[in-house]
Coordinates of C-alpha atoms in Angstrom, one line a residue:
Chain A
M1155 CA 109.9 91.0 117.6
L1156 CA 110.2 94.3 119.5
L1157 CA 108.6 96.1 116.5
V1158 CA 105.7 93.6 116.5
A1159 CA 105.2 94.0 120.2
V1160 CA 105.2 97.8 119.9
W1161 CA 102.7 97.4 117.0
W1162 CA 100.5 95.1 119.0
L1163 CA 100.6 97.5 122.0
A1164 CA 99.7 100.5 119.7
T1165 CA 96.6 98.5 118.4
V1166 CA 95.6 97.7 122.0
L1167 CA 96.0 101.3 123.1
K1168 CA 94.2 102.4 119.8
V1169 CA 96.9 104.9 119.0
A1170 CA 95.6 105.0 115.4
D1171 CA 92.2 104.1 113.9
P1172 CA 91.9 100.3 113.8
V1173 CA 91.1 100.5 110.0
L1174 CA 94.5 102.0 109.4
L1175 CA 96.5 100.0 111.9
P1176 CA 95.0 96.5 112.4
P1177 CA 96.6 94.1 114.9
P1178 CA 99.7 92.3 113.7
Q1179 CA 98.0 88.9 113.7
K1180 CA 95.5 90.1 111.0
A1181 CA 98.5 91.1 108.8
L1182 CA 100.1 87.8 109.4
Q1183 CA 96.9 86.0 108.5
A1184 CA 96.7 88.1 105.3
L1185 CA 100.2 87.2 104.5
I1186 CA 99.5 83.5 104.9
D1187 CA 96.2 83.7 103.0
G1188 CA 98.0 85.7 100.2
L1189 CA 100.8 83.2 99.9
V1190 CA 98.6 80.0 100.1
G1191 CA 96.2 80.2 97.3
G1192 CA 96.0 84.0 97.2
P1193 CA 97.5 86.4 94.7
L1194 CA 100.5 87.4 96.7
L1195 CA 102.6 84.3 95.7
F1196 CA 102.2 85.2 92.0
D1197 CA 103.0 88.8 92.8
F1198 CA 106.1 87.6 94.7
G1199 CA 107.2 85.6 91.7
Q1200 CA 106.7 88.5 89.3
T1201 CA 108.7 90.9 91.4
I1202 CA 111.5 88.3 91.7
Y1203 CA 111.6 87.8 88.0
R1204 CA 111.8 91.5 87.2
T1205 CA 114.4 92.1 89.9
V1206 CA 116.6 89.2 88.8
L1207 CA 116.3 90.0 85.1
S1208 CA 117.3 93.7 85.7
F1209 CA 120.1 92.6 87.9
L1210 CA 121.5 90.2 85.3
I1211 CA 121.3 92.8 82.6
A1212 CA 123.1 95.3 84.9
S1213 CA 125.8 92.8 85.8
A1214 CA 126.4 91.8 82.2
I1215 CA 127.0 95.4 81.2
A1216 CA 128.7 96.8 84.3
I1217 CA 131.2 94.1 85.3
P1218 CA 133.2 94.0 82.0
L1219 CA 132.9 97.7 81.6
G1220 CA 134.0 98.3 85.2
V1221 CA 137.0 96.1 84.8
M1222 CA 138.1 97.8 81.6
L1223 CA 137.6 101.3 83.0
G1224 CA 139.3 100.4 86.3
A1225 CA 142.3 99.0 84.4
A1226 CA 142.6 102.4 82.6
E1227 CA 142.3 104.8 85.4
K1228 CA 142.7 107.9 83.3
L1229 CA 139.8 106.8 81.1
Y1230 CA 137.7 106.2 84.3
R1231 CA 138.5 109.6 85.6
S1232 CA 137.4 111.2 82.4
V1233 CA 133.9 109.6 82.7
E1234 CA 133.7 109.6 86.5
F1235 CA 131.5 112.8 86.6
V1236 CA 128.9 111.1 84.3
I1237 CA 128.8 107.9 86.4
D1238 CA 128.6 109.9 89.7
F1239 CA 126.0 112.2 88.3
F1240 CA 123.6 109.4 87.2
R1241 CA 124.5 107.3 90.3
S1242 CA 123.3 110.2 92.4
T1243 CA 120.1 110.8 90.4
P1244 CA 117.1 109.2 92.1
A1245 CA 115.9 106.4 89.8
S1246 CA 112.3 107.5 90.1
A1247 CA 113.3 110.8 88.5
V1248 CA 114.3 109.0 85.3
F1249 CA 110.9 107.1 85.0
P1250 CA 109.5 109.7 82.5
L1251 CA 112.6 109.4 80.3
F1252 CA 112.4 105.6 80.3
L1253 CA 108.7 105.7 79.6
V1254 CA 109.4 107.7 76.5
L1255 CA 112.1 105.3 75.4
F1256 CA 110.5 101.9 76.3
G1257 CA 106.8 102.7 76.7
V1258 CA 104.8 101.3 79.6
G1259 CA 105.0 97.7 80.7
D1260 CA 107.7 95.5 82.0
K1261 CA 110.5 96.8 79.7
T1262 CA 110.5 100.2 81.4
K1263 CA 110.5 98.8 84.9
I1264 CA 113.4 96.4 84.1
A1265 CA 115.4 99.0 82.1
V1266 CA 115.2 101.6 84.9
A1267 CA 116.2 99.0 87.5
A1268 CA 119.0 97.8 85.3
F1269 CA 120.2 101.3 84.8
G1270 CA 120.3 102.2 88.5
A1271 CA 122.0 98.9 89.5
S1272 CA 124.5 99.0 86.7
L1273 CA 126.0 102.3 87.9
V1274 CA 126.4 101.0 91.4
I1275 CA 128.0 97.8 90.2
L1276 CA 130.2 99.6 87.7
F1277 CA 131.4 102.1 90.3
N1278 CA 132.4 99.3 92.7
V1279 CA 134.0 97.1 90.1
A1280 CA 136.1 100.0 88.8
Y1281 CA 137.3 100.9 92.2
G1282 CA 138.0 97.2 93.0
V1283 CA 140.3 97.1 90.0
M1284 CA 141.9 100.4 90.7
N1285 CA 142.6 99.4 94.3
A1286 CA 144.2 96.1 93.2
R1287 CA 147.4 95.5 95.2
K1288 CA 150.3 97.0 93.3
T1289 CA 152.7 94.4 94.5
R1290 CA 150.6 91.6 92.9
V1291 CA 150.2 93.6 89.6
L1292 CA 154.0 94.3 89.7
A1293 CA 154.9 90.6 90.4
A1294 CA 152.8 89.5 87.4
K1295 CA 154.4 92.1 85.1
V1296 CA 157.9 91.1 86.4
M1297 CA 157.1 87.5 85.5
G1298 CA 156.3 88.6 82.0
A1299 CA 152.6 88.4 82.0
S1300 CA 150.9 90.1 79.1
R1301 CA 148.4 93.1 79.6
L1302 CA 145.5 90.8 78.9
R1303 CA 146.8 88.2 81.3
V1304 CA 147.3 90.8 84.0
L1305 CA 143.8 92.1 83.5
V1306 CA 142.2 88.6 83.7
D1307 CA 144.5 86.9 86.2
V1308 CA 145.2 89.8 88.6
Y1309 CA 142.8 92.7 88.2
L1310 CA 139.7 90.6 87.8
W1311 CA 140.4 88.4 90.8
E1312 CA 141.5 91.4 92.9
S1313 CA 138.3 93.2 92.1
L1314 CA 136.0 90.4 92.9
P1315 CA 135.4 91.2 96.7
Q1316 CA 134.5 94.8 95.7
T1317 CA 132.5 93.5 92.8
F1318 CA 130.4 91.3 95.1
I1319 CA 129.7 94.3 97.3
G1320 CA 128.6 96.2 94.2
M1321 CA 126.4 93.3 93.1
R1322 CA 124.8 93.0 96.6
N1323 CA 124.0 96.8 96.5
G1324 CA 122.9 96.4 92.9
I1325 CA 120.3 93.7 93.6
S1326 CA 118.9 95.6 96.6
L1327 CA 118.6 98.8 94.4
S1328 CA 117.0 96.7 91.7
L1329 CA 114.4 95.5 94.1
V1330 CA 113.7 99.0 95.4
I1331 CA 113.3 100.4 91.9
I1332 CA 111.1 97.5 90.7
V1333 CA 108.7 97.8 93.7
V1334 CA 108.4 101.6 93.2
A1335 CA 107.8 101.1 89.5
E1336 CA 105.1 98.5 90.2
M1337 CA 103.5 101.0 92.5
F1338 CA 103.5 104.0 90.2
I1339 CA 103.8 103.0 86.6
G1340 CA 101.5 100.7 84.7
S1341 CA 101.3 97.3 86.3
S1342 CA 98.8 94.5 86.9
N1343 CA 100.8 92.4 89.3
G1344 CA 103.9 92.4 91.6
I1345 CA 104.4 93.2 95.3
G1346 CA 104.4 97.0 94.6
Y1347 CA 101.1 96.8 92.7
R1348 CA 99.5 94.7 95.4
L1349 CA 100.7 97.1 98.1
I1350 CA 99.3 100.2 96.4
E1351 CA 96.1 98.6 95.5
A1352 CA 95.5 97.4 99.1
Q1353 CA 96.3 100.9 100.3
M1354 CA 93.8 102.5 97.9
L1355 CA 91.1 100.1 99.0
F1356 CA 91.9 100.3 102.7
E1357 CA 92.7 96.5 102.8
M1358 CA 95.3 97.3 105.4
P1359 CA 96.1 93.7 106.5
T1360 CA 96.9 93.0 102.9
M1361 CA 99.0 96.2 102.6
Y1362 CA 101.1 95.2 105.7
A1363 CA 101.4 91.6 104.3
A1364 CA 102.8 93.1 101.0
I1365 CA 105.3 95.2 103.0
F1366 CA 106.3 92.1 104.9
A1367 CA 106.8 90.2 101.6
A1368 CA 108.9 93.0 100.1
G1369 CA 111.0 93.2 103.3
A1370 CA 111.5 89.4 103.4
L1371 CA 112.4 89.4 99.7
G1372 CA 115.0 92.1 100.2
Y1373 CA 116.5 90.3 103.2
G1374 CA 116.5 87.0 101.4
M1375 CA 118.4 88.4 98.4
N1376 CA 121.0 90.1 100.6
W1377 CA 121.5 86.9 102.6
V1378 CA 122.0 84.8 99.4
F1379 CA 124.6 87.3 98.2
L1380 CA 126.4 87.4 101.5
T1381 CA 126.6 83.6 101.5
I1382 CA 127.9 83.5 97.9
E1383 CA 130.4 86.2 98.8
K1384 CA 131.7 84.3 101.9
T1385 CA 132.0 81.1 99.9
F1386 CA 133.6 82.3 96.7
V1387 CA 135.6 85.4 97.6
H1388 CA 136.9 84.2 100.9
W1389 CA 140.3 85.9 100.2
G1390 CA 138.7 89.3 100.3
G1391 CA 140.7 91.8 102.4
K1392 CA 143.5 89.2 102.9
Chain B
M406 CA 92.4 153.9 150.6
K407 CA 90.1 155.5 148.0
Y408 CA 93.1 155.5 145.6
R409 CA 93.5 151.7 146.0
R410 CA 89.7 151.2 145.5
D411 CA 89.9 153.2 142.2
I412 CA 92.8 151.1 140.9
L413 CA 90.8 147.9 141.8
K414 CA 87.7 149.2 140.1
T415 CA 89.7 150.2 136.9
A416 CA 91.4 146.7 136.8
L417 CA 88.0 145.0 137.2
L418 CA 86.5 147.1 134.4
A419 CA 89.5 146.4 132.1
T420 CA 89.2 142.7 132.8
A421 CA 85.5 142.7 132.1
A422 CA 86.0 144.7 128.8
L423 CA 88.8 142.3 127.7
A424 CA 86.6 139.3 128.5
T425 CA 83.7 140.9 126.5
A426 CA 86.0 141.6 123.6
M427 CA 87.4 138.0 123.7
W428 CA 83.9 136.5 124.0
S429 CA 82.6 138.5 121.0
A430 CA 85.6 137.7 118.9
G431 CA 85.0 134.1 119.7
A432 CA 81.4 134.3 118.7
M433 CA 82.3 136.0 115.5
A434 CA 85.0 133.5 114.5
A435 CA 84.0 131.4 111.6
D436 CA 83.9 127.6 112.0
K437 CA 86.8 125.8 110.5
V438 CA 86.0 123.1 108.0
K439 CA 88.9 121.3 106.3
V440 CA 88.0 120.1 102.8
G441 CA 90.0 117.4 100.9
V442 CA 90.2 118.6 97.3
F443 CA 91.4 116.5 94.3
P444 CA 92.1 119.4 91.9
V445 CA 90.2 118.1 88.8
S446 CA 87.1 119.5 87.1
S447 CA 84.7 117.8 89.6
A448 CA 86.2 119.9 92.4
L449 CA 84.5 123.0 90.9
P450 CA 81.8 123.4 93.6
Y451 CA 84.6 124.0 96.2
F452 CA 86.2 126.8 94.2
V453 CA 82.8 128.4 93.4
A454 CA 81.8 128.3 97.1
A455 CA 85.1 129.6 98.3
E456 CA 85.8 132.3 95.6
R457 CA 82.2 133.6 95.6
G458 CA 82.2 133.9 99.4
Y459 CA 79.4 131.4 100.0
F460 CA 81.3 129.6 102.8
K461 CA 82.1 133.1 104.4
E462 CA 78.4 134.2 104.3
Q463 CA 77.6 131.0 106.2
G464 CA 80.3 131.6 108.8
I465 CA 82.5 128.8 107.5
D466 CA 86.2 129.1 107.3
A467 CA 86.9 126.5 104.7
E468 CA 90.5 125.3 104.4
M469 CA 91.5 123.4 101.2
V470 CA 93.8 120.4 101.6
K471 CA 94.9 119.4 98.1
L472 CA 95.2 115.6 97.7
M473 CA 95.8 113.4 94.7
G474 CA 92.8 111.1 94.4
A475 CA 90.0 109.7 96.5
P476 CA 91.9 107.3 98.8
P477 CA 93.9 110.0 100.5
I478 CA 90.6 111.9 101.2
V479 CA 89.1 108.8 102.8
Q480 CA 92.3 108.4 104.9
G481 CA 92.2 112.0 106.0
M482 CA 88.6 111.4 107.2
L483 CA 89.6 108.3 109.0
T484 CA 92.3 110.2 110.9
N485 CA 90.0 113.1 111.6
D486 CA 92.3 115.4 109.5
L487 CA 89.4 116.3 107.1
D488 CA 85.8 117.3 107.7
A489 CA 84.7 117.1 104.1
G490 CA 85.7 116.0 100.5
A491 CA 84.9 118.1 97.4
N492 CA 84.9 115.3 94.9
L493 CA 85.1 111.9 96.6
V494 CA 84.8 109.0 94.2
T495 CA 81.7 107.1 95.4
V496 CA 83.3 103.7 95.2
D497 CA 86.1 104.8 97.5
G498 CA 83.6 106.6 99.8
M499 CA 81.3 103.6 100.1
N500 CA 84.3 101.3 100.6
G501 CA 85.3 103.6 103.5
N502 CA 81.9 103.2 105.0
T503 CA 82.2 99.4 104.8
K504 CA 85.4 99.7 106.8
K505 CA 84.0 102.1 109.3
E506 CA 80.3 102.5 109.6
G507 CA 79.1 106.1 109.3
L508 CA 82.6 107.4 108.3
L509 CA 81.2 109.8 105.6
Y510 CA 78.0 110.9 104.0
Y511 CA 77.3 112.3 100.5
M512 CA 75.5 115.7 100.4
S513 CA 75.8 115.9 96.6
L514 CA 76.5 113.4 93.8
Y515 CA 77.9 114.0 90.3
G516 CA 76.5 112.0 87.5
Q517 CA 78.0 111.1 84.2
N518 CA 76.8 109.5 81.0
K519 CA 77.1 110.1 77.2
F520 CA 75.7 113.6 77.6
A521 CA 77.7 114.5 80.7
Q522 CA 80.9 112.8 79.5
M523 CA 83.5 111.6 81.9
E524 CA 84.6 107.9 81.4
Q525 CA 85.0 106.7 77.9
F526 CA 86.8 104.3 75.6
V527 CA 89.3 105.8 73.1
A528 CA 91.2 104.2 70.3
K529 CA 94.4 105.1 68.4
N530 CA 94.3 106.6 65.0
G531 CA 93.6 103.9 62.3
I532 CA 91.1 102.0 64.4
D533 CA 87.7 102.8 63.0
A534 CA 85.5 102.0 65.9
K535 CA 82.0 103.5 66.4
S536 CA 81.3 101.7 69.6
V537 CA 83.1 99.4 72.1
K538 CA 82.0 96.3 70.3
D539 CA 84.0 97.4 67.2
L540 CA 87.2 97.1 69.3
K541 CA 86.8 93.3 69.2
G542 CA 89.4 92.0 66.8
T543 CA 91.0 95.5 66.3
A544 CA 92.3 96.4 69.8
K545 CA 94.5 93.9 71.6
K546 CA 96.5 96.1 74.0
I547 CA 94.2 98.2 76.1
M548 CA 95.0 100.6 79.0
S549 CA 92.8 101.5 81.9
A550 CA 92.4 104.4 84.3
P551 CA 94.0 103.4 87.6
G552 CA 92.3 101.9 90.6
A553 CA 90.5 98.6 91.2
G554 CA 87.1 100.4 90.5
N555 CA 88.1 101.7 87.1
M556 CA 89.7 98.4 86.1
A557 CA 86.6 96.5 87.1
M558 CA 84.4 98.9 85.0
A559 CA 86.7 98.6 81.9
R560 CA 86.7 94.7 82.2
A561 CA 82.9 94.6 82.6
V562 CA 82.3 96.9 79.6
L563 CA 84.6 94.9 77.4
G564 CA 83.1 91.7 78.7
A565 CA 79.6 93.0 77.8
V566 CA 80.6 93.2 74.2
G567 CA 82.0 89.7 74.2
M568 CA 85.7 90.4 74.6
K569 CA 87.6 88.0 76.8
E570 CA 90.7 89.1 78.8
G571 CA 93.8 87.2 77.9
T572 CA 92.3 86.0 74.6
D573 CA 90.9 89.1 72.9
Y574 CA 92.8 91.8 74.9
T575 CA 95.2 92.6 77.7
L576 CA 94.3 95.3 80.2
T577 CA 97.1 97.5 81.8
E578 CA 96.4 99.9 84.6
L579 CA 98.0 103.2 83.9
A580 CA 98.4 106.5 85.8
M581 CA 96.2 109.2 84.3
N582 CA 99.1 111.5 83.5
L583 CA 100.5 108.9 81.1
H584 CA 97.4 108.2 79.1
A585 CA 97.8 110.8 76.4
D586 CA 101.6 110.1 75.9
A587 CA 101.0 106.3 75.8
M588 CA 98.3 106.6 73.2
K589 CA 100.4 109.1 71.1
A590 CA 103.3 106.7 71.3
G591 CA 101.1 103.8 70.0
T592 CA 101.8 101.7 73.1
F593 CA 98.1 100.8 73.3
D594 CA 95.5 100.2 70.8
A595 CA 92.6 101.5 72.9
G596 CA 92.0 102.8 76.4
Y597 CA 89.5 103.3 79.1
T598 CA 90.1 106.9 80.2
L599 CA 88.5 109.9 82.0
E600 CA 88.2 113.6 81.2
P601 CA 90.1 115.9 80.7
N602 CA 92.4 113.3 79.2
A603 CA 89.9 112.2 76.5
T604 CA 89.4 115.8 75.3
V605 CA 93.2 116.4 75.3
M606 CA 93.7 113.2 73.3
N607 CA 91.0 114.1 70.8
K608 CA 92.3 117.7 70.3
S609 CA 95.9 116.6 69.9
G610 CA 95.1 113.8 67.6
A611 CA 96.6 111.1 69.9
A612 CA 93.4 109.1 70.0
N613 CA 89.6 109.3 69.2
T614 CA 86.7 108.7 71.4
V615 CA 85.0 105.5 70.6
E616 CA 82.1 105.6 73.2
A617 CA 81.4 107.8 76.2
G618 CA 79.1 107.1 79.1
V619 CA 79.9 103.4 79.0
V620 CA 79.1 102.8 82.7
S621 CA 75.5 103.9 82.1
K622 CA 75.0 101.9 79.0
Y623 CA 76.8 98.6 79.9
I624 CA 76.6 98.5 83.7
I625 CA 73.4 100.3 84.6
G626 CA 71.9 99.2 81.4
R627 CA 70.3 102.5 80.2
E628 CA 72.2 105.0 78.1
E629 CA 70.3 108.0 79.6
A630 CA 70.9 106.9 83.2
Y631 CA 73.5 108.9 85.2
A632 CA 76.3 107.0 86.8
Y633 CA 77.0 108.8 90.1
M634 CA 80.7 108.1 90.4
A635 CA 81.7 111.0 92.6
G636 CA 80.3 113.6 94.9
G637 CA 80.7 116.1 97.7
A638 CA 80.9 114.4 101.1
I639 CA 81.0 115.3 104.8
T640 CA 82.2 113.2 107.7
G641 CA 79.9 111.5 110.0
K642 CA 81.9 113.0 112.8
M643 CA 81.1 116.6 111.7
L644 CA 77.5 115.6 111.1
R645 CA 77.1 114.2 114.6
E646 CA 79.3 116.6 116.6
R647 CA 78.8 119.9 114.7
P648 CA 75.4 119.5 113.0
D649 CA 75.0 123.3 112.6
V650 CA 78.4 123.6 110.9
A651 CA 77.4 120.7 108.6
R652 CA 74.1 122.4 107.8
R653 CA 75.8 125.8 106.9
F654 CA 78.5 124.0 104.9
T655 CA 75.9 122.1 102.9
A656 CA 73.9 125.3 102.3
A657 CA 77.0 127.0 100.8
W658 CA 77.6 123.9 98.7
R659 CA 74.0 124.0 97.4
K660 CA 74.5 127.6 96.3
A661 CA 77.7 126.7 94.5
L662 CA 76.0 123.9 92.6
K663 CA 73.1 126.1 91.6
D664 CA 75.6 128.6 90.2
I665 CA 77.4 125.9 88.2
E666 CA 74.1 124.8 86.7
Q667 CA 73.0 128.3 85.8
D668 CA 76.1 130.3 85.2
P669 CA 78.7 129.1 82.7
T670 CA 81.3 131.7 83.9
T671 CA 81.8 129.5 87.0
R672 CA 84.0 127.4 84.7
E673 CA 86.6 130.3 84.7
L674 CA 87.5 128.9 88.2
L675 CA 88.8 125.7 86.6
K676 CA 91.7 127.7 85.3
G677 CA 94.6 127.6 87.6
N678 CA 92.7 125.9 90.4
T679 CA 92.5 122.5 88.7
F680 CA 94.5 120.3 86.3
T681 CA 92.1 121.2 83.5
P682 CA 94.1 122.9 80.7
P683 CA 93.0 126.6 80.7
E684 CA 92.2 126.5 77.0
L685 CA 89.7 123.7 77.6
A686 CA 88.1 125.1 80.8
M687 CA 85.1 126.6 79.0
T688 CA 84.3 123.6 76.9
I689 CA 85.3 120.5 78.8
P690 CA 82.4 118.2 79.7
L691 CA 81.3 118.4 83.3
P692 CA 79.3 115.8 85.2
R693 CA 75.7 116.7 86.3
M694 CA 76.1 118.0 89.9
M695 CA 73.1 117.4 92.1
M696 CA 72.4 117.8 95.8
V697 CA 71.2 114.4 97.0
D698 CA 67.6 115.6 97.8
Q699 CA 67.3 116.6 94.1
L700 CA 67.9 113.0 93.0
S701 CA 64.9 111.0 91.7
A702 CA 64.1 107.5 93.0
Q703 CA 65.5 106.1 89.8
D704 CA 68.8 108.1 90.2
K705 CA 69.2 106.5 93.7
K706 CA 68.4 103.0 92.3
D707 CA 71.0 103.6 89.5
F708 CA 73.5 104.7 92.1
Q709 CA 72.9 101.6 94.2
K710 CA 73.3 99.5 91.0
V711 CA 76.8 100.9 90.3
I712 CA 77.9 100.3 93.9
D713 CA 76.4 96.8 93.8
F714 CA 78.4 96.1 90.6
T715 CA 81.7 97.0 92.5
I716 CA 80.7 94.6 95.3
E717 CA 80.0 91.8 92.8
S718 CA 83.3 92.4 91.1
G719 CA 85.1 92.2 94.5
V720 CA 86.3 95.8 94.7
I721 CA 84.1 96.5 97.8
K722 CA 84.1 93.5 100.1
D723 CA 80.8 94.0 102.0
K724 CA 77.3 94.9 100.9
I725 CA 76.1 98.4 101.6
D726 CA 72.8 100.3 101.4
T727 CA 73.8 103.6 99.8
S728 CA 70.6 105.3 100.7
K729 CA 71.8 105.4 104.3
Y730 CA 74.7 107.7 103.3
L731 CA 72.8 110.4 101.4
V732 CA 72.1 113.4 103.6
S733 CA 70.9 117.0 103.3
P734 CA 71.6 118.6 106.6
D735 CA 70.4 122.0 105.3
R736 CA 67.1 120.4 104.4
K737 CA 65.3 117.4 105.8
A738 CA 67.2 114.2 105.6
A739 CA 67.1 112.8 102.0
S740 CA 64.8 109.9 101.9

């Protein structure tokens, strides 16, 4: 609310040209118009579809791999440099590589987002497993549990709180990468596309509406994950 | 007493001399003009005027601000960070004027058609198309130069030959730097692209030109017509508040355009200054560059027709009379 008040005041005081900084009520109107019968609702859906798909691909690859690497710490340490290197590489820097591999279109956007998210999830899952309480692992072993049983019944459950943190970060990163990809590589829809098109045509209320939509989507996804986390991994940290 | 008077006299003389020196230095200082330049071949007039000293001889200190595309130039004009644009896309410029009346005025326009090639359809190897209508049934996946204006042009041209989006083809907006690679990789069957990409694709064998000058043929309706898609512009602010600077800046621009028309060696300045590959600088097609007072009545009608088309297709939201925004400050106002 404070931000909106500052924005409104800036428009009243004409801090910037009114074409570039319209009053907040105009942006709100553009958001409503865009969502009710306008193109923004479809763009919203497209961005959600790409984000969720990339996130699911990332999770399907990173969670089992993270559990396996975490359970074999020596193996994880041997590949840690590669994981950290690519985790630290800005996803936008690998766009050209993925464009060569997957061509333009949805495949590249989803693949880059899945790549970025999978490393974050993998890293968190592996550390979740490695930091599993030794007493619980020991207790299971003492009671004669097999290696597989220890992995599934102890390591997997022990890593879940950290896995959820990784998934929450992963979906946020997926959204960021998808929006950036929609803005800068071939696209015909999506929040990022709507945002850059509005900016190029100086349809500033629409541009701010798209920013609102992206922000609301990011917040919504984070909230959903927090709720799931609190419900299903309530033992985290206990 | 006399000694004190001498000191006072000396101090007064020194102050007067300093003031005179500062005044004359101020009078000699060139007027600063910040020019937004999108470093592609149509920015050539700026480099000719700058490198051949035409700005300097008019007492203009031109400062280049390199920007990627037309929208940042319009934005720079809106925020008063720029006084002029070397190669401002007319759809974006006129759109800027619908947002803020009198934001910018064109002093020169650059026309393109099949003789002065810029926009064109290309097809991948294996598609034997002599004109856009031959793409029907042979090209399903089509890419387009970015921006709502380019997308609208591409759709209109394909529509004019009876191709329906969704049924006959899909159109994907693609950044210019990806065009050659995407065609080479076979990602698309055809594309609506601009120079120098088309020449690069033709030379490298990535794609072949199907038809150039499509805006003139399919949107204006006459193959020989020039589609004025970009031009040199100055801000309304400079025109109103510094009319003499605007006059001298335009005079320098006129001289540069004359050189480009008469002296092919001006193309040497494309090398290094623009994205044009150096090996193509001397042969790449250039648009016809005209000062607006050199345009015929038909040229102006054709220009209005292109802008009207972008209004009809929803790119520009409000109607605009383009003739209001053509000026020649170094001559009489263009009528």
